[in-house]
CSV table of C-alpha atoms in Angstrom, one decimal:
chain,number,residue,atom,x,y,z
A,1,MET,CA,47.8,7.1,-11.8
A,2,ARG,CA,50.0,8.8,-9.6
A,3,THR,CA,53.1,7.6,-11.8
A,4,GLN,CA,51.3,9.0,-14.8
A,5,SER,CA,50.8,12.2,-13.6
A,6,ARG,CA,54.6,12.6,-12.4
A,7,ARG,CA,55.5,11.5,-16.2
A,8,GLU,CA,53.2,14.0,-17.6
A,9,GLY,CA,54.9,16.5,-15.1
A,10,ALA,CA,58.5,15.4,-16.5
A,11,VAL,CA,57.8,15.9,-20.1
A,12,TRP,CA,56.2,19.0,-19.9
A,13,ILE,CA,58.9,20.8,-17.3
A,14,ALA,CA,61.4,19.3,-19.9
A,15,ALA,CA,59.7,20.9,-22.8
A,16,ALA,CA,59.6,24.2,-20.8
A,17,VAL,CA,63.4,23.5,-20.7
A,18,VAL,CA,63.8,22.8,-24.4
A,19,ALA,CA,61.7,25.8,-25.1
A,20,THR,CA,63.9,28.0,-22.7
A,21,LEU,CA,66.8,26.8,-24.1
A,22,ALA,CA,65.9,27.3,-27.7
A,23,LEU,CA,64.7,31.0,-27.2
A,24,LEU,CA,68.2,31.8,-25.3
A,25,GLN,CA,69.7,31.0,-28.9
A,26,TYR,CA,68.3,34.2,-30.1
A,27,PRO,CA,70.0,36.6,-27.5
A,28,GLY,CA,68.8,39.9,-27.6
A,29,SER,CA,67.3,39.6,-31.1
A,30,ILE,CA,63.9,38.2,-30.4
A,31,GLY,CA,60.9,40.3,-28.4
A,32,GLU,CA,59.1,39.8,-25.1
A,33,ALA,CA,55.8,38.7,-27.2
A,34,PRO,CA,57.4,35.3,-28.7
A,35,VAL,CA,58.7,34.5,-25.5
A,36,ALA,CA,55.4,35.0,-23.8
A,37,LEU,CA,53.7,33.4,-26.5
A,38,THR,CA,56.2,30.5,-26.5
A,39,TYR,CA,55.6,29.8,-22.7
A,40,LEU,CA,52.1,30.2,-22.9
A,41,LEU,CA,51.9,27.1,-25.3
A,42,VAL,CA,53.8,25.1,-23.2
A,43,VAL,CA,51.7,25.9,-20.3
A,44,LEU,CA,48.4,25.5,-22.0
A,45,GLY,CA,49.8,22.0,-23.6
A,46,ALA,CA,50.8,20.8,-20.0
A,47,SER,CA,47.5,21.9,-18.9
A,48,ALA,CA,45.4,19.7,-21.7
A,49,ARG,CA,47.5,16.6,-20.7
A,50,GLY,CA,48.2,16.8,-17.0
A,51,GLY,CA,45.6,19.0,-15.4
A,52,ARG,CA,45.0,22.1,-14.0
A,53,ARG,CA,47.6,21.8,-11.2
A,54,LEU,CA,50.1,21.0,-13.4
A,55,GLY,CA,49.0,24.0,-15.7
A,56,LEU,CA,49.5,26.6,-13.0
A,57,VAL,CA,53.2,24.8,-11.6
A,58,LEU,CA,54.2,25.4,-15.5
A,59,ALA,CA,53.0,28.7,-15.5
A,60,LEU,CA,55.1,29.6,-12.0
A,61,LEU,CA,58.0,28.1,-13.7
A,62,CYS,CA,57.7,29.7,-16.9
A,63,PHE,CA,57.1,33.3,-15.3
A,64,LEU,CA,60.7,32.4,-13.1
A,65,ALA,CA,62.3,32.0,-16.2
A,66,PHE,CA,61.2,34.6,-18.7
A,67,ASN,CA,61.9,37.1,-15.7
A,68,PHE,CA,65.5,35.5,-15.2
A,69,PHE,CA,66.8,35.1,-18.8
A,70,PHE,CA,64.8,37.7,-21.1
A,71,LEU,CA,63.5,40.4,-18.9
A,72,GLU,CA,66.4,43.5,-18.8
A,73,PRO,CA,68.6,43.0,-16.4
A,74,ARG,CA,68.9,39.6,-17.7
A,75,TYR,CA,69.7,36.8,-15.1
A,76,THR,CA,68.4,38.1,-12.2
A,77,LEU,CA,65.1,38.3,-11.2
A,78,ALA,CA,65.1,42.0,-10.9
A,79,LEU,CA,62.7,44.1,-13.3
A,80,ARG,CA,64.0,47.5,-14.7
A,81,ASP,CA,60.7,49.2,-15.3
A,82,ARG,CA,56.8,49.1,-15.0
A,83,SER,CA,56.6,47.8,-18.4
A,84,ALA,CA,58.5,44.9,-17.3
A,85,TRP,CA,56.3,44.3,-14.6
A,86,LEU,CA,52.9,44.5,-16.7
A,87,VAL,CA,54.6,41.9,-19.2
A,88,LEU,CA,54.6,39.1,-16.9
A,89,LEU,CA,51.8,40.3,-14.8
A,90,ALA,CA,50.0,40.0,-18.5
A,91,PHE,CA,51.5,36.6,-19.2
A,92,VAL,CA,50.5,35.1,-15.6
A,93,VAL,CA,47.0,36.3,-15.9
A,94,THR,CA,46.3,35.0,-19.1
A,95,SER,CA,48.2,31.7,-18.2
A,96,ALA,CA,46.5,31.2,-15.3
A,97,VAL,CA,43.1,32.2,-16.7
A,98,ALA,CA,43.7,29.8,-19.6
A,99,THR,CA,44.4,26.9,-17.2
A,100,MET,CA,41.2,27.3,-15.8
A,101,LEU,CA,39.2,27.9,-18.5
A,102,LEU,CA,40.8,25.0,-20.1
A,103,ALA,CA,40.4,22.7,-16.9
A,104,ARG,CA,36.8,23.3,-16.6
A,105,ALA,CA,36.1,22.6,-20.1
A,106,GLN,CA,37.9,19.0,-19.5
A,107,SER,CA,36.0,18.5,-16.5
A,108,GLN,CA,32.4,19.3,-18.6
A,109,ALA,CA,33.5,17.2,-21.5
A,110,ALA,CA,34.6,14.4,-18.9
A,111,ALA,CA,31.0,15.1,-17.5
A,112,ALA,CA,29.0,14.7,-20.6
A,113,GLY,CA,31.0,12.0,-21.4
A,114,GLU,CA,30.1,9.9,-18.7
A,115,ARG,CA,26.6,10.9,-19.2
A,116,ALA,CA,26.7,9.2,-22.6
A,117,ARG,CA,28.2,6.3,-21.2
A,118,GLU,CA,25.4,5.9,-18.6
A,119,ILE,CA,22.9,6.5,-21.2
A,120,ASP,CA,24.1,4.0,-23.3
A,121,ARG,CA,24.3,1.8,-20.5
A,122,LEU,CA,20.6,2.3,-19.3
A,123,ALA,CA,19.9,2.2,-22.8
A,124,THR,CA,21.5,-1.7,-23.2
A,125,LEU,CA,19.9,-2.5,-19.7
A,126,GLY,CA,16.1,-1.7,-21.3
A,127,ALA,CA,16.7,-3.5,-24.6
A,128,GLU,CA,18.4,-6.4,-22.8
A,129,ALA,CA,15.1,-6.3,-20.2
A,130,LEU,CA,12.6,-5.5,-22.8
A,131,ASN,CA,13.5,-8.0,-25.5
A,132,ALA,CA,14.0,-10.9,-22.7
A,133,GLY,CA,10.6,-12.9,-23.0
A,134,ARG,CA,10.7,-14.8,-19.8
A,135,ALA,CA,10.6,-12.4,-16.7
A,136,GLU,CA,13.7,-14.3,-15.3
A,137,ASP,CA,15.8,-13.9,-18.6
A,138,ALA,CA,14.9,-10.1,-18.0
A,139,VAL,CA,16.4,-10.6,-14.2
A,140,GLY,CA,19.4,-12.0,-15.6
A,141,ALA,CA,20.3,-9.8,-18.2
A,142,ILE,CA,19.9,-7.1,-16.0
A,143,ALA,CA,22.1,-8.8,-13.8
A,144,ARG,CA,25.0,-8.8,-16.4
A,145,VAL,CA,24.6,-5.2,-17.3
A,146,VAL,CA,25.0,-4.3,-13.8
A,147,ARG,CA,28.0,-6.1,-13.0
A,148,SER,CA,30.1,-5.3,-16.2
A,149,GLY,CA,28.5,-1.5,-16.2
A,150,LEU,CA,29.9,-1.0,-12.6
A,151,GLY,CA,33.4,-3.4,-13.4
A,152,VAL,CA,32.3,-5.9,-9.9
A,153,ALA,CA,33.5,-9.4,-9.3
A,154,ALA,CA,30.0,-10.7,-9.5
A,155,CYS,CA,26.0,-9.2,-9.1
A,156,GLU,CA,23.2,-11.1,-7.5
A,157,ILE,CA,19.7,-10.4,-7.5
A,158,PHE,CA,17.8,-12.3,-4.6
A,159,LEU,CA,13.6,-12.0,-4.6
A,160,GLY,CA,12.3,-10.9,-1.4
A,161,ASP,CA,9.2,-12.5,0.3
A,162,GLY,CA,7.2,-9.3,0.7
A,163,GLU,CA,8.4,-8.7,4.7
A,164,GLY,CA,11.8,-7.1,4.1
A,165,ARG,CA,13.8,-10.3,3.7
A,166,HIS,CA,14.9,-11.5,0.5
A,167,VAL,CA,14.8,-15.5,0.5
A,168,GLN,CA,15.7,-16.6,-3.1
A,169,ARG,CA,18.3,-15.8,-5.6
A,170,VAL,CA,17.0,-15.5,-9.3
A,171,ALA,CA,20.1,-14.5,-10.7
A,172,ARG,CA,24.0,-14.5,-10.9
A,173,ALA,CA,26.1,-13.0,-13.0
A,174,THR,CA,29.9,-13.2,-13.3
A,175,GLU,CA,32.9,-13.1,-15.6
A,176,GLY,CA,32.1,-16.8,-16.2
A,177,GLY,CA,28.3,-16.4,-17.7
A,178,THR,CA,24.8,-15.4,-16.3
A,179,GLU,CA,22.8,-17.8,-14.0
A,180,THR,CA,19.2,-17.5,-13.6
A,181,ARG,CA,18.1,-21.0,-11.3
A,182,PRO,CA,16.7,-20.1,-8.5
A,183,VAL,CA,18.6,-20.8,-5.5
A,184,SER,CA,18.1,-20.3,-1.7
A,185,TRP,CA,19.7,-17.4,0.1
A,186,ASP,CA,22.5,-18.7,1.7
A,187,GLY,CA,23.5,-16.2,4.5
A,188,GLY,CA,25.9,-14.7,2.8
A,189,ALA,CA,29.1,-12.9,5.1
A,190,PRO,CA,27.3,-10.0,7.0
A,191,GLY,CA,30.8,-9.2,8.1
A,192,ASP,CA,32.1,-8.1,4.8
A,193,THR,CA,28.9,-6.1,3.4
A,194,ALA,CA,27.8,-3.1,3.6
A,195,GLY,CA,23.9,-1.7,3.8
A,196,TRP,CA,23.2,-5.0,5.3
A,197,GLY,CA,20.5,-4.9,8.7
A,198,ALA,CA,21.6,-6.1,11.8
A,199,ASP,CA,18.7,-8.8,11.9
A,200,GLY,CA,19.6,-10.1,8.5
A,201,SER,CA,16.8,-8.0,6.9
A,202,MET,CA,17.2,-5.7,4.2
A,203,THR,CA,17.8,-1.9,5.3
A,204,GLU,CA,15.7,1.3,4.3
A,205,THR,CA,19.4,2.8,3.1
A,206,GLN,CA,19.2,3.1,-0.6
A,207,LEU,CA,23.0,3.0,-1.2
A,208,MET,CA,25.7,2.7,1.6
A,209,VAL,CA,29.1,1.6,1.2
A,210,SER,CA,31.3,2.0,4.6
A,211,GLY,CA,34.9,1.0,5.2
A,212,ASP,CA,36.5,-1.7,3.2
A,213,ALA,CA,33.0,-3.7,2.5
A,214,ARG,CA,34.1,-5.6,-0.7
A,215,SER,CA,30.0,-6.4,-0.9
A,216,LEU,CA,27.3,-3.9,-1.3
A,217,LEU,CA,23.9,-4.6,-0.9
A,218,ILE,CA,21.0,-2.5,-2.4
A,219,PRO,CA,17.4,-2.6,-1.2
A,220,LEU,CA,15.5,-3.1,-4.8
A,221,ARG,CA,12.5,-1.1,-3.8
A,222,VAL,CA,9.2,-0.3,-6.1
A,223,ARG,CA,6.4,1.8,-5.0
A,224,GLU,CA,7.7,2.2,-1.8
A,225,ARG,CA,7.5,-1.7,-1.4
A,226,SER,CA,10.2,-3.9,-1.2
A,227,VAL,CA,10.9,-6.1,-3.7
A,228,GLY,CA,14.1,-7.8,-3.5
A,229,VAL,CA,17.9,-7.0,-2.8
A,230,LEU,CA,20.9,-6.5,-5.4
A,231,ARG,CA,24.3,-7.7,-4.0
A,232,LEU,CA,27.6,-6.9,-5.3
A,233,GLU,CA,30.9,-8.4,-5.1
A,234,SER,CA,34.1,-7.4,-5.9
A,235,GLY,CA,37.7,-8.5,-5.2
A,236,ARG,CA,38.6,-5.3,-3.5
A,237,ALA,CA,36.9,-2.9,-1.2
A,238,ILE,CA,33.8,-1.2,-2.8
A,239,HIS,CA,34.3,2.5,-3.3
A,240,LEU,CA,31.4,4.4,-5.4
A,241,ASP,CA,32.2,7.9,-6.3
A,242,ALA,CA,28.5,10.7,-6.9
A,243,ALA,CA,28.2,9.7,-10.4
A,244,GLN,CA,28.5,5.8,-9.4
A,245,ARG,CA,26.5,5.9,-7.1
A,246,ARG,CA,23.5,7.9,-9.3
A,247,PHE,CA,24.6,5.5,-12.0
A,248,THR,CA,23.7,2.4,-9.6
A,249,GLU,CA,20.8,3.8,-8.3
A,250,ALA,CA,19.3,3.9,-11.8
A,251,LEU,CA,20.3,0.3,-12.4
A,252,ALA,CA,18.5,-0.7,-8.9
A,253,TYR,CA,15.7,0.7,-10.3
A,254,TYR,CA,15.7,-1.4,-13.3
A,255,ALA,CA,16.6,-4.7,-11.2
A,256,ALA,CA,13.2,-3.7,-8.6
A,257,LEU,CA,11.4,-3.6,-11.9
A,258,ALA,CA,12.4,-6.9,-13.2
A,259,ILE,CA,12.0,-8.4,-10.0
A,260,ASP,CA,9.0,-6.8,-9.6
A,261,ARG,CA,7.9,-8.6,-13.0
A,262,VAL,CA,8.7,-11.9,-11.6
A,263,ARG,CA,7.0,-12.0,-8.8
A,264,LEU,CA,4.0,-11.0,-10.7
A,265,ALA,CA,4.3,-13.7,-13.3
A,266,ALA,CA,4.7,-16.0,-10.3
A,267,ALA,CA,1.3,-14.7,-8.9
A,268,GLN,CA,-0.1,-15.4,-12.3
A,269,GLU,CA,1.1,-18.5,-12.7
A,270,HIS,CA,-0.3,-19.8,-9.3
A,271,ALA,CA,-3.8,-17.8,-10.4
A,272,ASP,CA,-4.1,-20.0,-13.6
A,273,ALA,CA,-3.5,-23.2,-11.7
A,274,LEU,CA,-5.9,-22.3,-8.7
A,275,ARG,CA,-8.3,-21.1,-11.8
A,276,GLU,CA,-7.9,-24.7,-13.3
A,277,ALA,CA,-7.7,-26.4,-10.5
A,278,ASP,CA,-11.5,-24.9,-9.4
A,279,ARG,CA,-12.5,-25.7,-13.2
A,280,LEU,CA,-11.4,-29.6,-13.0
A,281,LYS,CA,-12.9,-29.6,-8.9
A,282,ASP,CA,-16.3,-28.0,-10.5
A,283,ALA,CA,-16.7,-30.3,-13.5
A,284,LEU,CA,-16.0,-33.4,-11.0
A,285,LEU,CA,-18.4,-32.4,-8.5
A,286,ALA,CA,-21.3,-31.8,-11.4
A,287,SER,CA,-19.7,-35.0,-13.0
A,288,VAL,CA,-20.2,-36.9,-9.7
A,289,SER,CA,-23.1,-35.5,-8.4
A,290,HIS,CA,-25.3,-36.2,-11.5
A,291,ASP,CA,-24.4,-39.3,-11.5
A,292,LEU,CA,-25.3,-40.3,-8.0
A,293,ARG,CA,-29.0,-38.9,-8.3
A,294,THR,CA,-30.1,-42.1,-10.4
A,295,PRO,CA,-28.9,-44.6,-7.4
A,296,LEU,CA,-29.8,-42.4,-5.1
A,297,THR,CA,-33.7,-42.7,-6.7
A,298,THR,CA,-33.6,-45.9,-6.7
A,299,ILE,CA,-32.7,-46.7,-3.2
A,300,LYS,CA,-35.0,-44.4,-1.9
A,301,ALA,CA,-37.7,-46.0,-3.8
A,302,LEU,CA,-37.2,-49.4,-2.7
A,303,SER,CA,-36.7,-48.4,0.7
A,304,GLN,CA,-40.0,-47.0,1.0
A,305,ALA,CA,-41.3,-49.8,-0.7
A,306,ILE,CA,-40.0,-52.0,2.2
A,307,ALA,CA,-41.1,-49.6,4.7
A,308,ASP,CA,-44.4,-49.5,3.8
A,309,GLU,CA,-44.5,-53.6,3.8
A,310,GLY,CA,-43.8,-52.7,8.1
A,311,ASP,CA,-40.1,-52.6,8.2
A,312,GLU,CA,-39.3,-49.6,10.2
A,313,ARG,CA,-35.5,-50.2,9.5
A,314,ALA,CA,-36.0,-49.0,5.9
A,315,LEU,CA,-37.3,-45.6,7.3
A,316,VAL,CA,-33.7,-45.0,8.4
A,317,VAL,CA,-32.8,-46.0,4.8
A,318,VAL,CA,-35.1,-43.5,3.0
A,319,GLU,CA,-34.3,-40.5,5.7
A,320,GLU,CA,-30.3,-41.0,4.9
A,321,ALA,CA,-31.3,-40.9,1.3
A,322,ASP,CA,-32.7,-38.0,1.4
A,323,ARG,CA,-30.3,-36.5,3.3
A,324,LEU,CA,-27.9,-37.4,0.9
A,325,ASN,CA,-30.1,-36.3,-2.1
A,326,ARG,CA,-30.3,-33.0,-0.4
A,327,PHE,CA,-26.4,-32.7,-0.2
A,328,VAL,CA,-26.0,-34.0,-3.9
A,329,SER,CA,-28.5,-31.5,-5.0
A,330,ASP,CA,-26.4,-28.4,-3.0
A,331,LEU,CA,-23.2,-29.7,-5.1
A,332,LEU,CA,-24.9,-29.7,-8.5
A,333,ASP,CA,-26.1,-26.2,-8.1
A,334,PHE,CA,-22.7,-25.0,-6.3
A,335,SER,CA,-21.0,-26.6,-9.7
A,336,ARG,CA,-24.1,-24.9,-11.7
A,337,LEU,CA,-23.8,-21.2,-10.0
A,338,ASN,CA,-19.5,-21.4,-10.5
A,339,GLY,CA,-18.8,-23.8,-13.2
A,340,GLY,CA,-21.2,-22.3,-15.8
A,341,ALA,CA,-22.8,-19.3,-16.6
A,342,PRO,CA,-26.6,-19.7,-15.5
A,343,LEU,CA,-29.3,-18.2,-17.4
A,344,VAL,CA,-30.5,-14.8,-15.1
A,345,ARG,CA,-33.5,-13.4,-16.3
A,346,ALA,CA,-34.1,-10.2,-14.7
A,347,GLU,CA,-38.1,-9.7,-14.7
A,348,LEU,CA,-40.4,-7.9,-12.2
A,349,VAL,CA,-41.0,-9.8,-9.4
A,350,ALA,CA,-43.2,-9.0,-6.1
A,351,ALA,CA,-41.0,-9.4,-2.8
A,352,GLU,CA,-44.5,-10.6,-1.4
A,353,ASP,CA,-44.4,-13.2,-4.2
A,354,VAL,CA,-40.8,-14.6,-3.0
A,355,ILE,CA,-41.0,-14.8,0.8
A,356,GLY,CA,-44.6,-16.5,-0.1
A,357,ALA,CA,-42.7,-19.8,-2.3
A,358,ALA,CA,-39.8,-19.5,0.4
A,359,LEU,CA,-41.8,-20.2,3.2
A,360,GLN,CA,-43.6,-22.7,1.5
A,361,GLN,CA,-40.7,-24.5,0.9
A,362,VAL,CA,-39.3,-24.9,3.9
A,363,SER,CA,-42.9,-25.5,6.0
A,364,GLY,CA,-42.5,-29.4,4.8
A,365,THR,CA,-39.2,-29.6,6.6
A,366,TYR,CA,-40.0,-27.4,9.5
A,367,PRO,CA,-43.9,-27.7,9.6
A,368,ASP,CA,-44.1,-26.7,13.4
A,369,ARG,CA,-41.6,-23.8,13.5
A,370,PRO,CA,-42.8,-20.6,13.8
A,371,ILE,CA,-41.6,-17.8,11.6
A,372,ASP,CA,-42.7,-14.1,11.9
A,373,ALA,CA,-42.9,-13.1,8.3
A,374,SER,CA,-43.8,-9.5,7.2
A,375,LEU,CA,-43.4,-6.8,4.5
A,376,HIS,CA,-42.6,-3.2,5.7
A,377,PRO,CA,-44.7,-0.8,6.0
A,378,PRO,CA,-47.3,-3.6,5.5
A,379,HIS,CA,-49.4,-2.6,3.0
A,380,ASP,CA,-47.3,-1.4,0.5
A,381,LEU,CA,-46.4,-3.0,-2.9
A,382,LEU,CA,-43.2,-3.4,-2.8
A,383,VAL,CA,-41.7,-4.7,-6.4
A,384,GLY,CA,-38.2,-5.3,-7.7
A,385,ARG,CA,-36.6,-6.3,-10.6
A,386,PHE,CA,-34.7,-9.5,-10.3
A,387,ASP,CA,-34.6,-13.4,-11.2
A,388,PHE,CA,-37.1,-15.4,-8.9
A,389,ASP,CA,-35.4,-18.5,-9.3
A,390,HIS,CA,-32.3,-17.4,-8.0
A,391,THR,CA,-33.7,-15.4,-5.7
A,392,LEU,CA,-35.5,-17.9,-3.8
A,393,ARG,CA,-33.1,-20.5,-3.4
A,394,ALA,CA,-31.0,-18.1,-1.7
A,395,LEU,CA,-33.9,-17.0,0.5
A,396,VAL,CA,-34.7,-20.5,1.3
A,397,ASN,CA,-31.4,-21.4,2.4
A,398,LEU,CA,-31.3,-18.4,4.4
A,399,ILE,CA,-34.6,-19.2,6.2
A,400,ASP,CA,-33.7,-22.9,6.5
A,401,ASN,CA,-30.3,-21.9,7.9
A,402,ALA,CA,-31.8,-19.9,10.7
A,403,LEU,CA,-34.5,-22.7,11.5
A,404,LYS,CA,-31.6,-25.1,11.9
A,405,TYR,CA,-29.4,-23.2,14.0
A,406,SER,CA,-31.7,-21.7,16.4
A,407,PRO,CA,-33.7,-22.5,19.3
A,408,ALA,CA,-37.4,-24.5,18.2
A,409,HIS,CA,-39.2,-21.6,20.2
A,410,ALA,CA,-37.5,-19.1,19.2
A,411,PRO,CA,-39.3,-17.6,15.6
A,412,VAL,CA,-37.3,-16.7,12.9
A,413,ARG,CA,-38.0,-13.2,11.6
A,414,VAL,CA,-38.3,-12.4,7.6
A,415,VAL,CA,-39.2,-9.2,6.6
A,416,ALA,CA,-39.0,-7.2,3.4
A,417,ALA,CA,-38.6,-3.4,2.9
A,418,ARG,CA,-37.3,-0.6,0.7
A,419,GLU,CA,-33.8,0.6,1.5
A,420,GLY,CA,-33.0,3.3,-1.1
A,421,GLY,CA,-33.2,1.8,-4.4
A,422,GLN,CA,-33.3,-1.8,-3.6
A,423,VAL,CA,-35.7,-4.6,-2.2
A,424,ALA,CA,-34.0,-5.5,1.1
A,425,PHE,CA,-34.9,-9.3,2.3
A,426,SER,CA,-33.5,-9.6,5.7
A,427,VAL,CA,-33.7,-13.0,7.9
A,428,ALA,CA,-33.1,-12.9,11.6
A,429,ASP,CA,-32.7,-15.2,14.2
A,430,ARG,CA,-32.1,-16.1,17.9
A,431,GLY,CA,-29.3,-18.5,17.8
A,432,ALA,CA,-25.8,-18.8,18.9
A,433,GLY,CA,-24.5,-16.2,16.4
A,434,ILE,CA,-21.1,-16.3,14.2
A,435,ALA,CA,-18.2,-15.4,16.3
A,436,PRO,CA,-16.3,-11.9,14.5
A,437,GLU,CA,-13.2,-14.3,13.4
A,438,ASP,CA,-15.6,-16.1,11.4
A,439,GLY,CA,-17.3,-13.1,9.6
A,440,GLU,CA,-15.6,-13.3,6.8
A,441,ARG,CA,-15.5,-17.2,6.3
A,442,ILE,CA,-18.7,-18.3,6.5
A,443,PHE,CA,-19.7,-17.7,2.6
A,444,GLU,CA,-17.0,-19.9,1.8
A,445,PRO,CA,-17.6,-23.4,0.4
A,446,PHE,CA,-17.8,-26.1,3.2
A,447,TYR,CA,-17.0,-23.6,5.8
A,448,ARG,CA,-18.5,-24.4,9.2
A,449,ALA,CA,-18.2,-21.5,11.8
A,450,ARG,CA,-16.5,-22.6,15.3
A,451,GLY,CA,-18.8,-24.0,17.8
A,452,THR,CA,-21.4,-24.6,15.2
A,453,ALA,CA,-23.0,-27.8,15.8
A,454,ASP,CA,-23.2,-30.5,12.6
A,455,ALA,CA,-27.3,-30.0,11.9
A,456,GLY,CA,-26.8,-32.0,9.0
A,457,GLY,CA,-26.0,-29.1,6.5
A,458,THR,CA,-24.0,-29.4,3.4
A,459,GLY,CA,-21.9,-26.3,4.1
A,460,LEU,CA,-22.9,-24.6,1.0
A,461,GLY,CA,-26.4,-23.2,1.9
A,462,LEU,CA,-24.4,-19.6,2.6
A,463,SER,CA,-22.2,-20.2,-0.6
A,464,ILE,CA,-25.2,-20.5,-3.0
A,465,ALA,CA,-27.0,-18.1,-1.6
A,466,LEU,CA,-24.2,-15.8,-2.0
A,467,ARG,CA,-23.2,-16.4,-5.5
A,468,ALA,CA,-27.0,-16.8,-6.8
A,469,VAL,CA,-27.6,-12.8,-5.4
A,470,GLU,CA,-24.0,-11.6,-6.9
A,471,LEU,CA,-25.1,-13.3,-10.4
A,472,GLN,CA,-28.2,-11.2,-10.4
A,473,GLY,CA,-25.2,-8.1,-9.4
A,474,GLY,CA,-27.0,-7.8,-5.8
A,475,GLU,CA,-25.4,-8.1,-2.5
A,476,LEU,CA,-25.5,-10.4,0.4
A,477,ARG,CA,-24.3,-9.4,3.9
A,478,TYR,CA,-24.3,-10.6,7.3
A,479,ALA,CA,-24.4,-8.6,11.1
A,480,PRO,CA,-25.1,-9.5,14.6
A,481,ARG,CA,-28.3,-8.9,15.4
A,482,PRO,CA,-28.7,-7.0,18.7
A,483,GLY,CA,-30.0,-9.0,21.5
A,484,GLY,CA,-28.3,-11.9,19.8
A,485,GLY,CA,-28.5,-14.3,16.6
A,486,SER,CA,-27.7,-13.5,13.2
A,487,GLU,CA,-28.9,-11.3,10.4
A,488,PHE,CA,-28.6,-12.0,6.8
A,489,VAL,CA,-29.5,-9.1,4.4
A,490,ILE,CA,-30.2,-10.0,0.3
A,491,LEU,CA,-30.5,-6.6,-1.2
A,492,LEU,CA,-31.7,-6.3,-4.9
A,493,PRO,CA,-32.7,-3.7,-7.3
A,494,ALA,CA,-36.3,-2.2,-6.7
A,495,VAL,CA,-38.4,-0.7,-8.8
A,496,ASP,CA,-39.9,2.5,-8.4
A,497,PRO,CA,-43.2,3.3,-7.6
A,498,ALA,CA,-43.4,6.2,-10.1
A,499,GLU,CA,-42.1,3.5,-12.7
A,500,LEU,CA,-45.0,1.1,-11.8
A,501,ALA,CA,-47.7,3.5,-12.0
A,502,ALA,CA,-46.6,4.5,-15.5
A,503,MET,CA,-46.8,0.6,-16.6
């Protein structure tokens, strides 16, 4: 660049000399105006080709030549009268102003050209990203455009793990082509890298170049969240001017969007796989559970017959068959509630009827356990609009759990009351309660809270109750009971007394 500038300067100085020699061929017959205009053309030409500095240098040289060769007394730098001073001053000012204006126009034209090229590159980048079918292909296209746009040796894009570390390279573009095969991060060369945190994590710096770094790391962020990093490599030190930094930041945002697309695509694939696994699991549970019922019925019938003949060992078989039958029933209910679309009949139901039916069901299993059931207020008619069967199953499961995991002498309290526009069925016990860290997981299938003894349950009771309530648009919540124990509350839509009176 410097050699080219020197060559331009030599050419235009030679042009000024040639113009001077040509004008000297007509001594005394040429006026001051043609001389001034000739030198002005030389100055403008030098400014257009060599820039402002060369233009100003040529203006000074032409000023001296104009004075020395063409103004009286000639061949001296002295001037004869004030009019000569005025001519020289007008020439110098005109030359300087023209040079400055031309330089400014050239600068603006160059900036406009650079912006147009930026827009073209960004448009190309957007088209490449949008036309790519797979998210990985979009990332590869962006890496390719970034490398060619910045003129670096390689551009790599890494996917972050959500905790500020980039763990997998998803694209690498070099002069030889683009690779989108996922590769684990190899550690790189932090000593040669700018924008790299001391602990190997991404820095918060948006764009930083320092020293003679031959690689540059740019954190990729979407909505204030780090999603990955873009790495540039070059055979020589990377130096970016303001326009290049602005352009690089724009490219980095495109890369961040592409990385986010890769992450969302992976999350979608994972979710689809989980849904498919759940569907297969529910189908398998339903099939196995259904097939187990028939042999269980046979085993129980034969065992009961043998027990009736006096063989007490057969009673053990009957009890275990009953236990296994309950487990199969829970599996079938759980599969039906999760896998299919169980019919929900929302109808007017009195809370008292649901509680009475639930107590009747559990009384066979726990004939001697005290249960304190009531309505609040005691004599009001409390009616809701919900599915009787699903609500009964949920309430029975809660009461069964409360009886199973609380002391035999401590009564379980069952209360139905109105809470705003809802009917609240509350089941409270005086058991060991649930540890706070288990509070979020007790509704998961087969999950048992820590410290809970195996009381013969299947681990599906709360899951079934939750699903049965949610199918009706209701809510099932848990809270520790004041004084010790647990309290579960089912919330379902209530019917306003005025609406009942109008029926």
